[in-house]
Structure formats: structure tokens, C-alpha cells
C-alpha positions as MATLAB code, in Angstrom:
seq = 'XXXXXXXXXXXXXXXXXXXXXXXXXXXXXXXXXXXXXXXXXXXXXXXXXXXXXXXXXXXXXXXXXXXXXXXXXXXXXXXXXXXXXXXXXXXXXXXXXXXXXXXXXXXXXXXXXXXXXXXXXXXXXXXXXXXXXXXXXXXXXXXXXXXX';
ca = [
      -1.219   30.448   37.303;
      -1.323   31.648   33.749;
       2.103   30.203   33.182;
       1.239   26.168   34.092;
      -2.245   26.973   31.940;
      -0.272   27.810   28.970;
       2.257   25.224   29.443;
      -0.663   22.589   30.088;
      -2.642   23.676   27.010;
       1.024   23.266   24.982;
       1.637   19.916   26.408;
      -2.230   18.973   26.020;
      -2.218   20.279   22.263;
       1.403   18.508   21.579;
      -0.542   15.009   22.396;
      -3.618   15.330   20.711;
      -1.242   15.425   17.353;
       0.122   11.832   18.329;
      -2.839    9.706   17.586;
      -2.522   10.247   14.175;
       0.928    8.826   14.032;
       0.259    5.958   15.488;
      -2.735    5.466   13.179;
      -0.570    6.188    9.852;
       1.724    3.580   11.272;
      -0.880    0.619   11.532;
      -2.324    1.803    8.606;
       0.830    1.934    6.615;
       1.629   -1.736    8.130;
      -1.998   -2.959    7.991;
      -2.303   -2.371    4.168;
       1.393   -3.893    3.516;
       0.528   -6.942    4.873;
      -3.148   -7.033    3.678;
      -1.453   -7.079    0.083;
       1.262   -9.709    1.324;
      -1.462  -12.075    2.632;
      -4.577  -11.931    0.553;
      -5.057  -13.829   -2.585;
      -6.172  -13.087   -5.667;
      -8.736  -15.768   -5.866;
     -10.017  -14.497   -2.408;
     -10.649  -10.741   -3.865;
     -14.545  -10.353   -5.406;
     -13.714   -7.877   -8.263;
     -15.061   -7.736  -11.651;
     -11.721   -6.413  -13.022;
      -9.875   -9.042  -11.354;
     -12.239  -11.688  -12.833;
     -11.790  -10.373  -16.014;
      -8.217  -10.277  -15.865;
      -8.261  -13.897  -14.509;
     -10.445  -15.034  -18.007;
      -7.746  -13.149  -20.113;
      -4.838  -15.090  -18.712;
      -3.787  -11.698  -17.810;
      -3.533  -13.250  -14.187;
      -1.953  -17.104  -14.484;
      -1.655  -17.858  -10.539;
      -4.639  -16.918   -8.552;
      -2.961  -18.489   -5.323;
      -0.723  -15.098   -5.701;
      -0.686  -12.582   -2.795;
      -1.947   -9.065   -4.623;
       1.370   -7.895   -3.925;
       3.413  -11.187   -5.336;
       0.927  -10.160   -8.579;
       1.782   -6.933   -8.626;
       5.516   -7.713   -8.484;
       5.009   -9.681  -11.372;
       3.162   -7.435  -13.438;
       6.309   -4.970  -12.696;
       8.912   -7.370  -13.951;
       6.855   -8.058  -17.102;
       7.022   -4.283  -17.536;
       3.023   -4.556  -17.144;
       3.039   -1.143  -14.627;
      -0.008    0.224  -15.231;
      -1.810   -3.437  -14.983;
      -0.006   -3.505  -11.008;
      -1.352    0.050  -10.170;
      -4.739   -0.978  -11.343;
      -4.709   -4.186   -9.543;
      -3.419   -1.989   -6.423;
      -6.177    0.517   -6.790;
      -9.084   -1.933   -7.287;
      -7.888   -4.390   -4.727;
      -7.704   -1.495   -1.888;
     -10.960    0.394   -3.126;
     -12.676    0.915    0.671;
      -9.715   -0.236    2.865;
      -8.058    3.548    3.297;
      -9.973    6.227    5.027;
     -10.084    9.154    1.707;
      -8.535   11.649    4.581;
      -5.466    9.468    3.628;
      -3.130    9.424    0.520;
      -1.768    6.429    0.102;
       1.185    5.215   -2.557;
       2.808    1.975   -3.458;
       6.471    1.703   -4.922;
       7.799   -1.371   -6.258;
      11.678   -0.923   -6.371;
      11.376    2.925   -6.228;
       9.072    2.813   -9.163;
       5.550    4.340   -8.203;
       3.093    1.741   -9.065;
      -0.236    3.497   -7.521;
      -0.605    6.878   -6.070;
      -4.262    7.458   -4.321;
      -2.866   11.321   -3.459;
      -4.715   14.043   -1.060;
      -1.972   16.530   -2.163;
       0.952   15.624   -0.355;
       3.607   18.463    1.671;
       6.253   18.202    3.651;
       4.475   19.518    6.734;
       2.087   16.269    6.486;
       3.167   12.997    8.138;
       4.482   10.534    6.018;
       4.877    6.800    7.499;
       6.597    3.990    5.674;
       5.997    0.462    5.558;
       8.827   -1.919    3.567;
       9.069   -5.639    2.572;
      10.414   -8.031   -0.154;
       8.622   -9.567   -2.732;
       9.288  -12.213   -5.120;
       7.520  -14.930   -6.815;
       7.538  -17.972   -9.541;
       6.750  -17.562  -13.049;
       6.760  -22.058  -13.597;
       8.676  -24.916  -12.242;
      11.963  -23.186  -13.432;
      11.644  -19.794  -13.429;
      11.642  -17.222  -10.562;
      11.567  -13.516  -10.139;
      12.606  -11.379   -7.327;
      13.827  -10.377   -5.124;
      11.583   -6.560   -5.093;
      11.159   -4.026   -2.502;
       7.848   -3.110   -1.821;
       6.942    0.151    0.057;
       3.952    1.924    1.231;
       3.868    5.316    2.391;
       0.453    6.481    3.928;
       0.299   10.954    4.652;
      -2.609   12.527    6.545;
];
């Protein structure tokens, strides 16, 4: 009797671990594509406005990640990791880090510390965008990787 408790409180303690996979995988996913879709005209943010005013920010109908990618290939980093940070301010629970990587560049690290014995989950797409009628840049990887 002892044996199938033990085995049943193994097997019980196993699963209770797998919700929080599954939630760093939508999560990981969910804030991916909420860069891909929404625009910067759609985001109320003072720093965004202000960036917008100071022609910082020429294309409002860019996704926050298309603008991002941008400010990485006019070597404008720290501009894209601010624009990352300010733009997902509220959307990740703080019990999650969160990072984005443009081309295996780290553009925005919200860290918890991170360890190897944490879960990591990955979320990957390509990015590129127009600079005018003639000019394009891209294509960029984009990653997130969410840890608990």
C-alpha cells in the first residue's frame, strides 16, 4: 500500500510541474506575436510619443518588433531595448524573466536571475522591414526566451 502511495504522490508531483511549461510556451509565443502584430501608433506611451515628435520613429504603421529591427540595423540598440521594455511594461507576470535577441544580439533583458535548473522556452521569427520606396532591410531573427 505504501508502495502505489509513493509512486502516486511521484506521478502526482511530476504533473503539477507541467503547467508551467505550457504557460512559458504561450507566453513565450503570445509576446512574439504581440510585438509582430501591434503598431506603434496603436501603443499609448509617452516615450513612444516622444520618440515619434523626434523623428526618432519615421513609420508608425511599424509592428514594435519591425521598429525594433530597425533600430538594430541603424546600430540604434539601446533605442530597440527601450522600445521593447516600455512597449511590454504590464504584459509579463514579474515571476517571469523575459529577453529579446535580435540576430543573437540581446536587445532587452527583463531578468529574475536566470539558471540552468529554470525552464527556458523559445519563441523564433523573421523580421524585416522598409526604410523608403527603395530601400529594405532584413531579413533578422527575432527570439524570445521566457524562464520561470
Amino acid at each position: 500500500m505504501s508502495v502505489i502511495t509513493v509512486g502516486l504522490l511521484l506521478i502526482l508531483s511530476s504533473h503539477s510541474e507541467r503547467p508551467y511549461s505550457v504557460q512559458g510556451l504561450f507566453l513565450a509565443n503570445d509576446i512574439l506575436s504581440s510585438f509582430a502584430s501591434t503598431r506603434i501608433s496603436e501603443l499609448n506611451s509617452p516615450y513612444i510619443e516622444q520618440l515619434c515628435k523626434e523623428g526618432v520613429i519615421k513609420r508608425t504603421d511599424n509592428s514594435i518588433l519591425e521598429q525594433a529591427g530597425e533600430f538594430y540595423t541603424f546600430d540604434m540598440r539601446d533605442t530597440a531595448g527601450y522600445l521593447i521594455g516600455n512597449a511590454s511594461e504590464g504584459m509579463v507576470p514579474q515571476q517571469y524573466g523575459f529577453m529579446v535577441i535580435i540576430n543573437s544580439t540581446a536587445i532587452y533583458n527583463r531578468s529574475i536571475t536566470y539558471s540552468s535548473e529554470r525552464l527556458l522556452v523559445v519563441s523564433k521569427g523573421i523580421i524585416s522591414g522598409v526604410v523608403n520606396s527603395s530601400v529594405m532591410w532584413g531579413p533578422l531573427t527575432a527570439e524570445v526566451r521566457v524562464w520561470q
